[in-house]
PDB file of C-alpha atoms in Angstrom:
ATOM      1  CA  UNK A   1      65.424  68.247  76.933  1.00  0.00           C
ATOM      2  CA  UNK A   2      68.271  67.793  79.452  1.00  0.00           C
ATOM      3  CA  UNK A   3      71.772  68.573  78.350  1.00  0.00           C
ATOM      4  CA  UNK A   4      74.229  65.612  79.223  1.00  0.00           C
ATOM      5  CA  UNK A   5      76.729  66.487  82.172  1.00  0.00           C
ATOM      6  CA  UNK A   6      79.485  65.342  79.353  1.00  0.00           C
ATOM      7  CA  UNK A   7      78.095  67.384  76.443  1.00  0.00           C
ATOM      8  CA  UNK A   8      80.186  70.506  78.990  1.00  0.00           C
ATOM      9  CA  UNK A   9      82.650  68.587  80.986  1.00  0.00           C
ATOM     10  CA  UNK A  10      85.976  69.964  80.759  1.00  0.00           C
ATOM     11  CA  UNK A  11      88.168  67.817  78.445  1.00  0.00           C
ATOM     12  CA  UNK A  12      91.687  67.048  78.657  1.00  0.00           C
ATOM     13  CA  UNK A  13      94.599  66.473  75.777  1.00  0.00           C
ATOM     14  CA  UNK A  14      97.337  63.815  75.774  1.00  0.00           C
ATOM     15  CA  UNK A  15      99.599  67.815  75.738  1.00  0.00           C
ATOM     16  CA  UNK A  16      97.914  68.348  78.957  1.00  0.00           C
ATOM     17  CA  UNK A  17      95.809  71.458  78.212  1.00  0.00           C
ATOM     18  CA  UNK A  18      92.241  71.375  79.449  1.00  0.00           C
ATOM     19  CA  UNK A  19      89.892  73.005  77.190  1.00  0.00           C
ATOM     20  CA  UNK A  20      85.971  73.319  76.893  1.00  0.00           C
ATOM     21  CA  UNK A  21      82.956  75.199  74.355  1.00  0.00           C
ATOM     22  CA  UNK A  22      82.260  78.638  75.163  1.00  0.00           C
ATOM     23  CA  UNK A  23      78.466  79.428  74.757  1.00  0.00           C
ATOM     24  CA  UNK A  24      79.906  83.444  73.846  1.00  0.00           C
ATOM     25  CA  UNK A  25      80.214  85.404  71.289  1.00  0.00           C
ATOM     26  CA  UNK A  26      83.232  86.768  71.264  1.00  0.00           C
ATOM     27  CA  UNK A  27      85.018  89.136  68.709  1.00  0.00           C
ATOM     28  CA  UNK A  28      87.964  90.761  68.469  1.00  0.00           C
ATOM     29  CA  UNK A  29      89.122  93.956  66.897  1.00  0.00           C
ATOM     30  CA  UNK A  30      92.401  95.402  65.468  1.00  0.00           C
ATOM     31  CA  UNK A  31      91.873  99.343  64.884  1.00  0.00           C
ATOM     32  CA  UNK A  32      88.395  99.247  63.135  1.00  0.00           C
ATOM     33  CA  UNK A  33      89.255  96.002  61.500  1.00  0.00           C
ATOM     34  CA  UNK A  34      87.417  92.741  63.134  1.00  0.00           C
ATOM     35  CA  UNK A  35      89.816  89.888  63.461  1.00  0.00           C
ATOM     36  CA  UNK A  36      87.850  87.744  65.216  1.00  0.00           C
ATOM     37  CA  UNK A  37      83.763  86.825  64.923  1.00  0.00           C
ATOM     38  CA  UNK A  38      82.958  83.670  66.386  1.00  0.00           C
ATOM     39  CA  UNK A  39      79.859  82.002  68.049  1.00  0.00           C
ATOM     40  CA  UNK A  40      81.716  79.045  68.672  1.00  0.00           C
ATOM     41  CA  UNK A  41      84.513  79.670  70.327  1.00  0.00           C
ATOM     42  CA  UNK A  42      86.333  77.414  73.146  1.00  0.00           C
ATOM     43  CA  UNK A  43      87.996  78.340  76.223  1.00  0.00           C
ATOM     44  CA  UNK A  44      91.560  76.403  76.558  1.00  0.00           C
ATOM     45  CA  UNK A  45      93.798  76.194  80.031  1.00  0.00           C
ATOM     46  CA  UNK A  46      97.610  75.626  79.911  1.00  0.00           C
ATOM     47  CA  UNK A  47      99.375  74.346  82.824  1.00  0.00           C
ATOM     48  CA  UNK A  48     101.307  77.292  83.071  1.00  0.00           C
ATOM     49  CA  UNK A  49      98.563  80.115  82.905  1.00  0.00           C
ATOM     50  CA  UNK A  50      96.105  80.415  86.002  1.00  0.00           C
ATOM     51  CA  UNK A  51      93.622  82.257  83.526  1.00  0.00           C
ATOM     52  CA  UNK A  52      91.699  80.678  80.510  1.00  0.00           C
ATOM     53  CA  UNK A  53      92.516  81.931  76.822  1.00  0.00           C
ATOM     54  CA  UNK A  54      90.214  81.747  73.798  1.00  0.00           C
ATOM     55  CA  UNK A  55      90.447  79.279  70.995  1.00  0.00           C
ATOM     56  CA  UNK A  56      88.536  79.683  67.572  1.00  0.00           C
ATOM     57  CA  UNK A  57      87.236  77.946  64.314  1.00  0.00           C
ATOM     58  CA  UNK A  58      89.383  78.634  61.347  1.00  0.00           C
ATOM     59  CA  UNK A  59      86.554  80.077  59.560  1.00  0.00           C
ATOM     60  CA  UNK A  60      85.620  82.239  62.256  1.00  0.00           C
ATOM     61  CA  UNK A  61      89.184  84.725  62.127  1.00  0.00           C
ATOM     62  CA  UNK A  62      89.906  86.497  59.345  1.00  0.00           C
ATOM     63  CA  UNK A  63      92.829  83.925  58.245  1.00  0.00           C
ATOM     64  CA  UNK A  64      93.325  86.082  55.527  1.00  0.00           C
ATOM     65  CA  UNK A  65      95.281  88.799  57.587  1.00  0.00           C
ATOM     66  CA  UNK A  66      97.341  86.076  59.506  1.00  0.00           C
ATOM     67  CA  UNK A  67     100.971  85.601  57.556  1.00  0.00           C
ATOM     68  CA  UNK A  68     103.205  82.357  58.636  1.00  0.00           C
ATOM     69  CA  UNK A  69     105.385  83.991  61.980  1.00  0.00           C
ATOM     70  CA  UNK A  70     108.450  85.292  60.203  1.00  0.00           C
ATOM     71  CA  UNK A  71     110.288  85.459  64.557  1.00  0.00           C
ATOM     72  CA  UNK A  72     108.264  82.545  66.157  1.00  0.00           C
ATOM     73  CA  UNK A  73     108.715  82.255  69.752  1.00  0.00           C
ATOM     74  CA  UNK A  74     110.255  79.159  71.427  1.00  0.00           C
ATOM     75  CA  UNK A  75     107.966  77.440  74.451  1.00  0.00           C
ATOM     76  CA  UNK A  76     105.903  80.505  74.497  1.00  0.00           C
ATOM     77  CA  UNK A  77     102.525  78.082  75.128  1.00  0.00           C
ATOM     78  CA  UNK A  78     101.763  74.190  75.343  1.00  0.00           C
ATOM     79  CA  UNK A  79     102.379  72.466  72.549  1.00  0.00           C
ATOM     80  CA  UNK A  80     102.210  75.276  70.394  1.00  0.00           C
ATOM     81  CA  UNK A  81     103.128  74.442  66.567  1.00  0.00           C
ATOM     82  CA  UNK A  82     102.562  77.119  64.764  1.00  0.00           C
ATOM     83  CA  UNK A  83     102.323  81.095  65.184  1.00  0.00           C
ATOM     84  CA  UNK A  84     101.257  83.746  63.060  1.00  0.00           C
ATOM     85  CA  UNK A  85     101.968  86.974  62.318  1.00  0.00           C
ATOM     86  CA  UNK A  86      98.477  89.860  61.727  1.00  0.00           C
ATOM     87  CA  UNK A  87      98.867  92.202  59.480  1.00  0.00           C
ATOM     88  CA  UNK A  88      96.379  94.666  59.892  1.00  0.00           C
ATOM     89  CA  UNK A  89      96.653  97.597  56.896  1.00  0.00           C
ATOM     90  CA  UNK A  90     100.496  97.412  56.713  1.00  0.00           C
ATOM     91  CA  UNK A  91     100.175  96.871  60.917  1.00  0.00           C
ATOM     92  CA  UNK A  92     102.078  93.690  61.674  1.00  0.00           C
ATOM     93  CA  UNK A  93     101.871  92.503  65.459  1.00  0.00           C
ATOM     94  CA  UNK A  94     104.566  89.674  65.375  1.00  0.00           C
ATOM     95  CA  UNK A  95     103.356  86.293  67.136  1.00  0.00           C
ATOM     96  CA  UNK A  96      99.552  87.328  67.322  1.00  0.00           C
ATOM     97  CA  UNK A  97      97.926  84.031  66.878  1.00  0.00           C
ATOM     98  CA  UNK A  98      99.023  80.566  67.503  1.00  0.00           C
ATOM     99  CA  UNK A  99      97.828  77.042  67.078  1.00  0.00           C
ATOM    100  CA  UNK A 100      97.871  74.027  69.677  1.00  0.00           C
ATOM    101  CA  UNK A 101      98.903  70.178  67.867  1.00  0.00           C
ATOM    102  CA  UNK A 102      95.919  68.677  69.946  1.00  0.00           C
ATOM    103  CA  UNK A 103      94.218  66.860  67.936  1.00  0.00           C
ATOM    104  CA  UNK A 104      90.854  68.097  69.810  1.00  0.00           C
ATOM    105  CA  UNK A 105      91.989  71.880  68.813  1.00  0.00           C
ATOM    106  CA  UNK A 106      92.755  71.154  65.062  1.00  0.00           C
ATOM    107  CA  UNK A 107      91.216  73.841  62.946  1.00  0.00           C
ATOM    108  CA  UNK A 108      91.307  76.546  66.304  1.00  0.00           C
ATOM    109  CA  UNK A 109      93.053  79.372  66.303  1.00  0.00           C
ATOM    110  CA  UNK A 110      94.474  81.338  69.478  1.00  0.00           C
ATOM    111  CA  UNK A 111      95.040  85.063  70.176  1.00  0.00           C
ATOM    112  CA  UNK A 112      97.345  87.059  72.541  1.00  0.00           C
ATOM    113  CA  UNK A 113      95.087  88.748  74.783  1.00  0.00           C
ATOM    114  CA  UNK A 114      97.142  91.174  77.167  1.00  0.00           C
ATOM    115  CA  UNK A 115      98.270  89.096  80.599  1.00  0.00           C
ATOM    116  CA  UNK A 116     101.769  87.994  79.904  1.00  0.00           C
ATOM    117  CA  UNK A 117     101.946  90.195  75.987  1.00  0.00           C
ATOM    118  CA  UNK A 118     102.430  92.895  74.416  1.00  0.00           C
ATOM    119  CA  UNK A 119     101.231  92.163  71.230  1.00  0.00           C
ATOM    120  CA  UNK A 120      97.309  91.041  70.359  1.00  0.00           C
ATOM    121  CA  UNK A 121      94.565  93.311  69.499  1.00  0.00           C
ATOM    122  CA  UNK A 122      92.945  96.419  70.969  1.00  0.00           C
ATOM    123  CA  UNK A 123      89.469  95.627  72.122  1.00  0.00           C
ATOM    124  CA  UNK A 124      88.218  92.205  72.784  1.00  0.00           C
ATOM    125  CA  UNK A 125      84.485  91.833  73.244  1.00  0.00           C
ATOM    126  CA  UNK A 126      81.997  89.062  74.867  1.00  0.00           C
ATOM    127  CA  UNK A 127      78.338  90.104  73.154  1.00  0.00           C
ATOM    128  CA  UNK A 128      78.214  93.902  73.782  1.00  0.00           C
ATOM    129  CA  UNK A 129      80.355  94.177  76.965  1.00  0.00           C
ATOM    130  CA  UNK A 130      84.456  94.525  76.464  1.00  0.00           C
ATOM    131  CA  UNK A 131      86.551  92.155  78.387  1.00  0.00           C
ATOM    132  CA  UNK A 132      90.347  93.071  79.268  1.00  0.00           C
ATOM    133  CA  UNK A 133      93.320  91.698  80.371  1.00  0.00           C
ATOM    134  CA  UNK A 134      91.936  87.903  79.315  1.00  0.00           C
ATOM    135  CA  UNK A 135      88.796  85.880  79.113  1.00  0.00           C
ATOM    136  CA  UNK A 136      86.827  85.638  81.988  1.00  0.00           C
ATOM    137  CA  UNK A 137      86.674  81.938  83.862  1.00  0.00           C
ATOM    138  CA  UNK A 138      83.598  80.450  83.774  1.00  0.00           C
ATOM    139  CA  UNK A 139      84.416  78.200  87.241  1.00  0.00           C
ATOM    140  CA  UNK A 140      85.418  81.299  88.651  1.00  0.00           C
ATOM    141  CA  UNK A 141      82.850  83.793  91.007  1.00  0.00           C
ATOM    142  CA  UNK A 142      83.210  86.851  92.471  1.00  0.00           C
ATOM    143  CA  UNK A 143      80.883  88.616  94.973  1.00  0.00           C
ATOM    144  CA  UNK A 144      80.745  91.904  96.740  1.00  0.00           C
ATOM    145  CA  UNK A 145      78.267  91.633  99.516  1.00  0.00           C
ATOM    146  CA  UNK A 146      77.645  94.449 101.954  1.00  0.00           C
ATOM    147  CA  UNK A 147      77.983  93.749 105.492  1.00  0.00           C
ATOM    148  CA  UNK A 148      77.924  94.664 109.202  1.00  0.00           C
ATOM    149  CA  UNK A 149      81.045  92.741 110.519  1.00  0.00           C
ATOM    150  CA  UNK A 150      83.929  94.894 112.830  1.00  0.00           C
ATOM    151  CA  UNK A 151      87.115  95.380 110.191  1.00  0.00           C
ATOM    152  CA  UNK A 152      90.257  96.444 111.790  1.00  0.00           C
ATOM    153  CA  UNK A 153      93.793  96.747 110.018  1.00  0.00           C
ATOM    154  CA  UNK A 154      96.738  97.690 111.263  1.00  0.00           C
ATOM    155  CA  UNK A 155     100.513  97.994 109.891  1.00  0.00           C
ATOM    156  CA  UNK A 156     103.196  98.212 112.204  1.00  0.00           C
ATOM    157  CA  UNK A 157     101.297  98.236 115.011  1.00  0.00           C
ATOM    158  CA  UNK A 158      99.330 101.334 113.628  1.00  0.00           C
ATOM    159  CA  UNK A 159      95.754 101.210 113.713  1.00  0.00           C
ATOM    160  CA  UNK A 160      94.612 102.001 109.841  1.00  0.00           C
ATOM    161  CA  UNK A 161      91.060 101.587 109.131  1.00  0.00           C
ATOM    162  CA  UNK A 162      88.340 100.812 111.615  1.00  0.00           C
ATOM    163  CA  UNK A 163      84.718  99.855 110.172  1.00  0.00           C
ATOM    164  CA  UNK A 164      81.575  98.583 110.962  1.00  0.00           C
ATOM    165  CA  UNK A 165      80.542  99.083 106.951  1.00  0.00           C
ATOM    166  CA  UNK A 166      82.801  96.835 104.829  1.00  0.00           C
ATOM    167  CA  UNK A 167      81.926  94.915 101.696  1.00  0.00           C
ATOM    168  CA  UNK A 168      83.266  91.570 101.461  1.00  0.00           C
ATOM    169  CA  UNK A 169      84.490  90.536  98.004  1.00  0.00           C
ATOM    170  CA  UNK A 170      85.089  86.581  97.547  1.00  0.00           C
ATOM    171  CA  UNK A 171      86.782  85.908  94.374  1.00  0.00           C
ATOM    172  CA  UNK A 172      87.417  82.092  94.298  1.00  0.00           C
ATOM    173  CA  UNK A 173      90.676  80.881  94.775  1.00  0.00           C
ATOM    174  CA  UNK A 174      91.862  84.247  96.886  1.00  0.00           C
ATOM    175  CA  UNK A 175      90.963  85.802 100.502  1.00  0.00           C
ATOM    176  CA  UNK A 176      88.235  87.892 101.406  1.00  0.00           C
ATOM    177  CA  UNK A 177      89.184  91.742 100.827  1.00  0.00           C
ATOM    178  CA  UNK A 178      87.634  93.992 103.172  1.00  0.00           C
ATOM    179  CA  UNK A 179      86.685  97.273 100.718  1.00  0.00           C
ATOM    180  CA  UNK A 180      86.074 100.225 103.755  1.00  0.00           C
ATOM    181  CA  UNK A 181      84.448 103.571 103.120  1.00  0.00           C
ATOM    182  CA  UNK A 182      87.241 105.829 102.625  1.00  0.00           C
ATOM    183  CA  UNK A 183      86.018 107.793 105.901  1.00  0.00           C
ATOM    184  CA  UNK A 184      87.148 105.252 107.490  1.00  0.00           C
ATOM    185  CA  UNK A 185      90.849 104.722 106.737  1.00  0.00           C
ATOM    186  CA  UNK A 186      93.333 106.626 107.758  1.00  0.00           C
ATOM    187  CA  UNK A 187      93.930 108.006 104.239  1.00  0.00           C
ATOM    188  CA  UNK A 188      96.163 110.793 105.635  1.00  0.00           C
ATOM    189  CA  UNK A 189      98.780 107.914 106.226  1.00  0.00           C
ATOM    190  CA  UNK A 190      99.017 107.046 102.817  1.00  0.00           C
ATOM    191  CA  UNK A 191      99.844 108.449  99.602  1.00  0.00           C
ATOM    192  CA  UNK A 192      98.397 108.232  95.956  1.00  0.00           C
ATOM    193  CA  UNK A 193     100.887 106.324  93.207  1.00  0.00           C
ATOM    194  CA  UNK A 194     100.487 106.183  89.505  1.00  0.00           C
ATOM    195  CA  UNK A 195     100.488 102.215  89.465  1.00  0.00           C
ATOM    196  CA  UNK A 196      96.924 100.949  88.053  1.00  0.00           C
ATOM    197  CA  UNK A 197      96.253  97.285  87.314  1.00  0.00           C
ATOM    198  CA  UNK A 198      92.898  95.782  85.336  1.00  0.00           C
ATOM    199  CA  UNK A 199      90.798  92.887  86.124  1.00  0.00           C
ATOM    200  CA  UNK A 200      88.154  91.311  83.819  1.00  0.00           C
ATOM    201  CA  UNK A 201      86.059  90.928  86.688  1.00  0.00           C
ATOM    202  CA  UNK A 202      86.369  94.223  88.446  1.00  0.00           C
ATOM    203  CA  UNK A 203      87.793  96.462  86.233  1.00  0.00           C
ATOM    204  CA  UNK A 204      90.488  99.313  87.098  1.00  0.00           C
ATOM    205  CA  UNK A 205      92.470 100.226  90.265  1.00  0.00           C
ATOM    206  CA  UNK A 206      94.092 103.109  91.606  1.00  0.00           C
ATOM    207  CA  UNK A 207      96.454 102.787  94.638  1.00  0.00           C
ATOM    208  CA  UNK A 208      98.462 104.333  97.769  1.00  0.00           C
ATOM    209  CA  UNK A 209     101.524 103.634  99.134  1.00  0.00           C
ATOM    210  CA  UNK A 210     101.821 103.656 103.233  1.00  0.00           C
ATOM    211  CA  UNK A 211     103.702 107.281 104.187  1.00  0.00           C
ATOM    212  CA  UNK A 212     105.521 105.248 107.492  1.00  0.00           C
ATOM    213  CA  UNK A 213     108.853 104.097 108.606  1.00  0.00           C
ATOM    214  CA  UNK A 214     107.406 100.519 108.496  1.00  0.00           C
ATOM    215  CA  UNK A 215     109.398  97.804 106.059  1.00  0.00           C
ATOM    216  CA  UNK A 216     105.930  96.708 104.085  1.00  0.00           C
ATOM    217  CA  UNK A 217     105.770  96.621  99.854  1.00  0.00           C
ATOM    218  CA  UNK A 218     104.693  99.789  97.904  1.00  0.00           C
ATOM    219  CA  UNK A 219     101.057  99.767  96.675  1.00  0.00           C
ATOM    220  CA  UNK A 220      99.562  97.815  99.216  1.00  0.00           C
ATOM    221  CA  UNK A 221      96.371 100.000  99.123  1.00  0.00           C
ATOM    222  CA  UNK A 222      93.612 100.156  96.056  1.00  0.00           C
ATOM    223  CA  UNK A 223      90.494 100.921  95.108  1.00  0.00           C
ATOM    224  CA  UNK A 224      88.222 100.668  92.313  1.00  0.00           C
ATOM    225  CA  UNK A 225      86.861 104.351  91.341  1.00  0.00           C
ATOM    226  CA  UNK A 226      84.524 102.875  88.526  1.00  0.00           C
ATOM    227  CA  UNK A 227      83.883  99.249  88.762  1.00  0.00           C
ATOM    228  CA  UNK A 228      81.969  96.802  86.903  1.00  0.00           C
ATOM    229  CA  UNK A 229      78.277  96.168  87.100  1.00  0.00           C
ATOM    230  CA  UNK A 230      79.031  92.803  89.184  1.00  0.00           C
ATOM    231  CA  UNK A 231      80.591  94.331  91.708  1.00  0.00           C
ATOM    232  CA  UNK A 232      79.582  97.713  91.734  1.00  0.00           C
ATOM    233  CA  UNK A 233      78.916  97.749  95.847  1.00  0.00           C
ATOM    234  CA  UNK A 234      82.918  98.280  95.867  1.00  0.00           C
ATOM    235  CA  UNK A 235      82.850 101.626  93.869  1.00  0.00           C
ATOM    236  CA  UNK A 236      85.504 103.929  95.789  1.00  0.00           C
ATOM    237  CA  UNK A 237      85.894 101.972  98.885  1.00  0.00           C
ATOM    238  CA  UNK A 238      89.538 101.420  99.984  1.00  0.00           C
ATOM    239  CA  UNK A 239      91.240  97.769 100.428  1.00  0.00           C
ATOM    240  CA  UNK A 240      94.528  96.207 101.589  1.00  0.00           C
ATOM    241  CA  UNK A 241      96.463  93.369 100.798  1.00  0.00           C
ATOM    242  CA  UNK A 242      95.783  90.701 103.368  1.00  0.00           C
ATOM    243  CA  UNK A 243      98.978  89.432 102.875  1.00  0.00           C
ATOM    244  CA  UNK A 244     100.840  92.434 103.657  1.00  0.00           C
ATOM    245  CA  UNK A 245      98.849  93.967 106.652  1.00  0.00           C
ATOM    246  CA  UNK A 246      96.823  92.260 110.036  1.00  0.00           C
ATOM    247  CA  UNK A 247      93.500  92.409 109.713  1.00  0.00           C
ATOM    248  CA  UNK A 248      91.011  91.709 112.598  1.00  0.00           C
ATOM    249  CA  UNK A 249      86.958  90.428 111.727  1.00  0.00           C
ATOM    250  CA  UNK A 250      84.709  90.529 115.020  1.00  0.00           C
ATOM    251  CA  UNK A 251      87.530  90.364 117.379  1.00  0.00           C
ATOM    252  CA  UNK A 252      89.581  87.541 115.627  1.00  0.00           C
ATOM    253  CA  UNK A 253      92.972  88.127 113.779  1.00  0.00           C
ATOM    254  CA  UNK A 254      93.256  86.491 110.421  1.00  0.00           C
ATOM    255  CA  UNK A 255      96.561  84.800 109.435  1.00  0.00           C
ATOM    256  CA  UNK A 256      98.489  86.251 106.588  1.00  0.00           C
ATOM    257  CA  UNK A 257      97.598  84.096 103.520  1.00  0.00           C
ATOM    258  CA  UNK A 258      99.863  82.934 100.988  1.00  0.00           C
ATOM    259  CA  UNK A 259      98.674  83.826  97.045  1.00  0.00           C
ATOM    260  CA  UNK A 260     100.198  84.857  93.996  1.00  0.00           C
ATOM    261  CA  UNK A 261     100.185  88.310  95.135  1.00  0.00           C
ATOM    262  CA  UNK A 262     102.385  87.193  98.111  1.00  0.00           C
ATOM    263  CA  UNK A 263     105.647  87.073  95.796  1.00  0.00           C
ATOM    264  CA  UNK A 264     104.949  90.029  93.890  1.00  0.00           C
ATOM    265  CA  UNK A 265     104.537  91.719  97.543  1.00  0.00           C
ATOM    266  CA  UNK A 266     107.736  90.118  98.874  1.00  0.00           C
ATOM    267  CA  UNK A 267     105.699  89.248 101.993  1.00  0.00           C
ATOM    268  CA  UNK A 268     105.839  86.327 104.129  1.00  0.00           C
ATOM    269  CA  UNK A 269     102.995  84.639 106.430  1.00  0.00           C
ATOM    270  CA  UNK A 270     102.798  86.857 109.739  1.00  0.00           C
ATOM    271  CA  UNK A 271     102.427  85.111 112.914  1.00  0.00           C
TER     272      UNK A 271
END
């Protein structure tokens, strides 16, 4: 029997979120307490968050460990009417859950995961894998596929990383990174930082800063020394910020894009 293209169209609120059912089951966990067990939970999109959060039925959260917020926030998220406090064994996390006044959402609850907060629960988990930083995007790919193509970068004028090896990740809505075999950068130019950063889709990275003279933004080199099963062809290989560096692909210089990374950088398109 053929599922009807509306049965998991995205839906839209007179609030304007955009929200949709999840087919996962997701559950979340405060020390060895579970907060949240839910087959039928829903993904929900604000306006103001480029990633998706979780939604779930009442019945589905342990409602019995949520207390009225005693310090709601103001504007914290669309619409939101009313937040809750979790207490956890005598472990309150302040503003942990939240509900939206749409009346598709009535009965849903809404957690903190860890993108903009602080606060929210320790593990979060989608069947038997954990998920971090927030719930991964269904409309959203990303591949690592090997290839043959000619990668040169250069900052400054200085010639980087030269490779005939790279693998070319495409995560939708950003550039193409170029992850090189470390043998091939010029790793002696650069120099190791403490920063890390997580991503649901490709897990943790390590990064360098660039040793020269040359006005570009800390931490413009990473790498992922354990990735995730999806894109596990990137394991220790070495990538830069496009928007930060000139890269050349089979003899052709790419423009600098402009992202969301490109403010945090401080950079500006490069002729």
């Amino acid at each position: 029997m053929s599922m009807l293209p509306t049965e998991r169209a995205i839906r839209t609120t007179p609030e304007g979120l955009f929200w949709e059912p999840g087919e996962r089951w997701v559950r979340g966990v405060k020390g060895e307490v579970t907060v949240v067990d839910s087959r039928h939970p829903v993904l929900v999109w604000e306006p103001e968050l480029p990633v998706p959060q979780y939604a779930f039925p009442r019945e589905e959260v342990r409602t019995d460990l949520l207390r009225p917020a005693k310090n709601p926030p103001a504007g914290t998220h669309t619409g939101s009417q009313i937040f809750y406090d979790l207490d956890v064994d005598g472990e309150v996390v302040e503003n942990a859950a939240w509900t939206f006044p749409a009346a598709d959402l009535a009965g849903y609850i809404a957690f903190a995961w860890f993108l903009r907060w602080d606060r929210g629960l320790d593990h979060w988990y989608e069947e038997e894998e954990e998920i971090f930083v927030h719930p991964r995007d269904p409309h959203k790919r990303v591949d690592a596929l090997p290839s043959s193509r000619h990668v040169r970068v250069e900052i400054d004028g200085t010639l980087v990383a030269d490779t005939h090896r790279p693998v070319l990740l495409f995560e939708t809505a950003l550039p193409t990174r170029y992850y090189i075999p470390p043998e091939d950068v010029r790793r002696d130019l650069f120099v190791p930082t403490d920063h890390h950063t997580a991503c649901p889709y490709k897990g943790t990275a390590e990064y360098w800063s660039w040793r020269g003279e040359a006005d570009v933004p800390p931490n413009l080199l990473w790498s992922y020394p354990d990735p995730l099963t999806a894109v596990a062809a990137v394991r220790g290989r070495l990538a830069f910020f496009n928007e930060a560096v000139d890269i050349t692909v089979d003899g052709e210089r790419l423009e600098r894009p402009v992202t969301p990374f490109s403010e945090m950088l401080g950079t500006r398109p490069h002729p």
